[in-house]
PDB file of C-alpha atoms in Angstrom:
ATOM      1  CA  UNK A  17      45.811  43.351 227.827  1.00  0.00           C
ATOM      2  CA  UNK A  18      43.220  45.567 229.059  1.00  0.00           C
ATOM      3  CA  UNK A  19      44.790  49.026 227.258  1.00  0.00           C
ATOM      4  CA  UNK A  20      44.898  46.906 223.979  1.00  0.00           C
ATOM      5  CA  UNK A  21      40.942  45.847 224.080  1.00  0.00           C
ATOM      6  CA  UNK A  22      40.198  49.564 225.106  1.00  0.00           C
ATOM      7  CA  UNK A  23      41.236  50.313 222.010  1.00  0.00           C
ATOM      8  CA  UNK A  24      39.350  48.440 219.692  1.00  0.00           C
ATOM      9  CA  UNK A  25      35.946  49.573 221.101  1.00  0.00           C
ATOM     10  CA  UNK A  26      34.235  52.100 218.545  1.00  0.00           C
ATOM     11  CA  UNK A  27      34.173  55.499 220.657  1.00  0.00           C
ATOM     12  CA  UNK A  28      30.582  56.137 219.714  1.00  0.00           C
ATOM     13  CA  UNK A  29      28.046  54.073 218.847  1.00  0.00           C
ATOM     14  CA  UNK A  30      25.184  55.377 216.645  1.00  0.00           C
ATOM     15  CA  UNK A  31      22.779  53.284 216.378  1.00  0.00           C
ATOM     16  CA  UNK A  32      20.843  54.945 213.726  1.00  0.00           C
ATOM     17  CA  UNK A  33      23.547  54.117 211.547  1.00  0.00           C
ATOM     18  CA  UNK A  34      23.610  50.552 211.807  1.00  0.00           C
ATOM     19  CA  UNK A  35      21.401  48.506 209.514  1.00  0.00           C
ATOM     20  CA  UNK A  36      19.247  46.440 211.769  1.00  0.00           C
ATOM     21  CA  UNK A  37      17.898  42.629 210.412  1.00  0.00           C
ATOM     22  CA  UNK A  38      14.010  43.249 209.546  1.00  0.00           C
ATOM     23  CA  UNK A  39      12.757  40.493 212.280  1.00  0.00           C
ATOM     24  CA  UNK A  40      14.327  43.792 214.503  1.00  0.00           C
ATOM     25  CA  UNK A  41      12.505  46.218 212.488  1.00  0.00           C
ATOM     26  CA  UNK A  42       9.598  44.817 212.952  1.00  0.00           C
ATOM     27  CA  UNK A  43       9.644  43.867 216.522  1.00  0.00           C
ATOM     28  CA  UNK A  44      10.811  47.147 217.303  1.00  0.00           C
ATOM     29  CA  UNK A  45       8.040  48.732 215.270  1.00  0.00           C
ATOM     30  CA  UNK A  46       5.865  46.046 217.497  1.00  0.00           C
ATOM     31  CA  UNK A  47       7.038  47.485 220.739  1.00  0.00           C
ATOM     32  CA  UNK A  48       6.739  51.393 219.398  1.00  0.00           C
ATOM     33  CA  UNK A  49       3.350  50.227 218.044  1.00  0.00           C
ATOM     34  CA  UNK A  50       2.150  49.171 221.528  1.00  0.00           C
ATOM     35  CA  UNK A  51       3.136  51.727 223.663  1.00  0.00           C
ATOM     36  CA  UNK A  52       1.600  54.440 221.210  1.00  0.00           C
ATOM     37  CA  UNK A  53      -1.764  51.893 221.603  1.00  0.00           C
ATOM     38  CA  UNK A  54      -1.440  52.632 225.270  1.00  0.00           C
ATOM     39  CA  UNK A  55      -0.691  56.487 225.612  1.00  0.00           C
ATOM     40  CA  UNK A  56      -2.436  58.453 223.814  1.00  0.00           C
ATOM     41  CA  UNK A  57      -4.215  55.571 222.805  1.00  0.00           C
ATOM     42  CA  UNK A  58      -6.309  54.463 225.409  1.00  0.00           C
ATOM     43  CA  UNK A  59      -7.392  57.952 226.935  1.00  0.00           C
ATOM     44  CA  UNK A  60      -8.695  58.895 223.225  1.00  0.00           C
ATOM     45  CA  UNK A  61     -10.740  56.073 222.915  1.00  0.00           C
ATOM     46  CA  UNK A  62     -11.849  56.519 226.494  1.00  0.00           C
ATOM     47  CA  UNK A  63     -13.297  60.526 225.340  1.00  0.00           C
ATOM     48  CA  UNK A  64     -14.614  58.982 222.247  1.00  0.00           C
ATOM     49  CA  UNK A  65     -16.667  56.352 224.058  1.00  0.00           C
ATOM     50  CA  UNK A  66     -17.414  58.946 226.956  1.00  0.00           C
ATOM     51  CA  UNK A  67     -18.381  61.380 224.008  1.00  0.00           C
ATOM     52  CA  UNK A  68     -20.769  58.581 222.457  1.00  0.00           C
ATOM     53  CA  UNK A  69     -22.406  57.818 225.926  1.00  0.00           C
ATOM     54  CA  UNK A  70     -22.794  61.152 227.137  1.00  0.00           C
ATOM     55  CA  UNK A  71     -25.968  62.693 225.210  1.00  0.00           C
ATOM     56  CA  UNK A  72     -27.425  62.564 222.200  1.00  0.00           C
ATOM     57  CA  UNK A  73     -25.709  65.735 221.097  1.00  0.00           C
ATOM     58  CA  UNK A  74     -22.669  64.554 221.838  1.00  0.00           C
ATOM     59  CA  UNK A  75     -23.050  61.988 220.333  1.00  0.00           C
ATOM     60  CA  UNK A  76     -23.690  64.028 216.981  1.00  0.00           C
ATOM     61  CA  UNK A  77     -20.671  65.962 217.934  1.00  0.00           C
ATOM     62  CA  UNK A  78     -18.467  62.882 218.024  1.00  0.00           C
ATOM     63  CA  UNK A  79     -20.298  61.915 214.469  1.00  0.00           C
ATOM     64  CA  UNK A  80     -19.409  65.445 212.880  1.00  0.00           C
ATOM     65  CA  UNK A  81     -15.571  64.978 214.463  1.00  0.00           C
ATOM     66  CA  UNK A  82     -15.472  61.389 212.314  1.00  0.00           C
ATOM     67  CA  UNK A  83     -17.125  62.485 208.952  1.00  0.00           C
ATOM     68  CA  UNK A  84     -14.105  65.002 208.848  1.00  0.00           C
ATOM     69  CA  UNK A  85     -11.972  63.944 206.070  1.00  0.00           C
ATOM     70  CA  UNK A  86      -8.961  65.207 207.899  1.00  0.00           C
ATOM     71  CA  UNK A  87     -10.576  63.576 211.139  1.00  0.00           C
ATOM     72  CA  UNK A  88     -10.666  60.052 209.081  1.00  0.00           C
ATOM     73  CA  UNK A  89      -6.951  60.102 207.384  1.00  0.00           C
ATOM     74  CA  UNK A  90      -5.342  61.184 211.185  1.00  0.00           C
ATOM     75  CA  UNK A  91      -7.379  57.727 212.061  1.00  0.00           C
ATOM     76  CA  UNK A  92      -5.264  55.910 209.652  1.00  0.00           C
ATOM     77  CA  UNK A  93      -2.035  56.256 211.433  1.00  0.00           C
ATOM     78  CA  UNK A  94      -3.444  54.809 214.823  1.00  0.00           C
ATOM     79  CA  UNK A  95      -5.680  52.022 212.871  1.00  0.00           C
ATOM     80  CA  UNK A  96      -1.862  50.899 211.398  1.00  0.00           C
ATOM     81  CA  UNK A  97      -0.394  51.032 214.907  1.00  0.00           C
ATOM     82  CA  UNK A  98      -3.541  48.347 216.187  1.00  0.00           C
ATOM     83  CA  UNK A  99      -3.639  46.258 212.889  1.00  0.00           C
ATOM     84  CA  UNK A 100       0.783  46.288 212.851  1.00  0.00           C
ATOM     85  CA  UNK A 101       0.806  45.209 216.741  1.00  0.00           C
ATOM     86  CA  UNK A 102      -1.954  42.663 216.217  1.00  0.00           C
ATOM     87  CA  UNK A 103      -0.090  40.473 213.469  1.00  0.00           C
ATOM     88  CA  UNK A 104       3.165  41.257 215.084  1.00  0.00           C
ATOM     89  CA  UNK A 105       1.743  39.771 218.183  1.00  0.00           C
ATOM     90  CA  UNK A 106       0.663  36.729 216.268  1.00  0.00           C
ATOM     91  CA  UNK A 107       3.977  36.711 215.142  1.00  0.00           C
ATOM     92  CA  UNK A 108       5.758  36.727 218.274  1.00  0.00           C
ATOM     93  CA  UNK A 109       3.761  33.596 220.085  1.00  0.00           C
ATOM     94  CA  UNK A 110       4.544  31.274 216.563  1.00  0.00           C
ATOM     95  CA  UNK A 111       7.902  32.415 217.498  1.00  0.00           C
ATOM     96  CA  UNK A 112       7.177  31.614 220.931  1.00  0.00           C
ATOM     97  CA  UNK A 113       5.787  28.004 219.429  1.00  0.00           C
ATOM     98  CA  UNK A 114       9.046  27.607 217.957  1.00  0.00           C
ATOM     99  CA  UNK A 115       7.344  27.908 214.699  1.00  0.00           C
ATOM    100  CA  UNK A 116       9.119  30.055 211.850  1.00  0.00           C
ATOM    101  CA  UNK A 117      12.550  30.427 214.006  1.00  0.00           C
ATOM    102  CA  UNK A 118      14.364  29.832 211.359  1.00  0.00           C
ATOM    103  CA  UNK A 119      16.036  32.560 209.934  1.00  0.00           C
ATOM    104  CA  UNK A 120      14.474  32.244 206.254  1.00  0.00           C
ATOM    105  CA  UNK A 121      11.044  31.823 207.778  1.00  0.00           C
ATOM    106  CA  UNK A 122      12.171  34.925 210.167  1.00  0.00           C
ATOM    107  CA  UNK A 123      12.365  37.201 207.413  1.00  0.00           C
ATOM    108  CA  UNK A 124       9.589  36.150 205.257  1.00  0.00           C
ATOM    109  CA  UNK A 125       7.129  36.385 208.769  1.00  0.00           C
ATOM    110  CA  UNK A 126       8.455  39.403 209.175  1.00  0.00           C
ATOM    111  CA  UNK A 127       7.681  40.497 205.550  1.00  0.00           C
ATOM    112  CA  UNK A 128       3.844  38.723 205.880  1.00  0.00           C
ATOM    113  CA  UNK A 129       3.229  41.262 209.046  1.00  0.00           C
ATOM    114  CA  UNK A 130       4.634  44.630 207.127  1.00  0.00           C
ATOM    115  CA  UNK A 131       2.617  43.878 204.693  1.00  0.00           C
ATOM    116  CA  UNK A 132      -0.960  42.550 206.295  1.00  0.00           C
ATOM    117  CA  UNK A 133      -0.206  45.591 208.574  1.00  0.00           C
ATOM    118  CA  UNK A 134      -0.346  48.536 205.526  1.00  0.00           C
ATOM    119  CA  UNK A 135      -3.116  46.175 203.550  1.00  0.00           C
ATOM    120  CA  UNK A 136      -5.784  45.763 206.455  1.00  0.00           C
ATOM    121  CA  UNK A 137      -5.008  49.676 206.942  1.00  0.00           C
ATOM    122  CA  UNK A 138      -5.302  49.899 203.000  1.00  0.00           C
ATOM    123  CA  UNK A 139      -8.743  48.265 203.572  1.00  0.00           C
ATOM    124  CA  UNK A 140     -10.465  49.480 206.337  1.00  0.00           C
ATOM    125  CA  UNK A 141      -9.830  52.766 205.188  1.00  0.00           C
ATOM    126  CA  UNK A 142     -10.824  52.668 201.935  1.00  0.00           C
ATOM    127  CA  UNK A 143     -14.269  50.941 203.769  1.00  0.00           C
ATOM    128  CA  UNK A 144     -14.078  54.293 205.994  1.00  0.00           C
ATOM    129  CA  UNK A 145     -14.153  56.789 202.875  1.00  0.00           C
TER     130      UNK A 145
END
């Protein structure tokens, strides 16, 4: 009996091929977004606010590093990861609340946090520039 289930088990799994639900997606993108919040998160926002407390001229220093157009658009990617973690986490306790668990509400959550996620981006940014 064992032999014959041996056999029906796939060989090799890839998981990049298989088409996750996007209530995985996005949690997955919540965990991903959280640990990138932590490292290198964290210790750059510790040299920025170290850099803005330091002097006065570093202080300039830090303002020169920020009106850097190149400076501001690399800012976008970790302002997504905050702003995508933040409604996911909302997300997660109404889930926790047993509010939304049902799989149409699921989706449609998980749609409303992909898409406040890239729109608050959308906006701050365009308030940065």
């Amino acid at each position: 009996m064992e032999a014959k289930l041996h056999h029906k088990r796939p060989k090799h799994l890839n998981l990049f091929k298989i088409k996750q639900p996007l209530p995985a997606v996005v949690s997955i993108l919540h965990r991903i977004s959280g640990a990138l919040l932590f490292f290198p998160g964290i210790p750059l926002l510790l040299c920025g606010l170290q850099m803005l407390l330091q002097s006065s001229q570093s202080f300039e220093v830090l303002q020169d590093y920020l009106r850097n157009p190149v400076i501001k658009l690399a800012l976008l990617l970790p302002l997504w990861f905050f702003l995508h973690h933040l409604c996911a986490g909302i997300r997660h306790v109404l889930l926790d609340l047993q509010i939304g668990i049902v799989l149409a509400q699921a989706r449609t959550s998980s749609k409303l946090v992909l898409a406040a996620g890239f729109l608050l981006t959308a906006l701050i940014g365009w308030q940065l520039w």
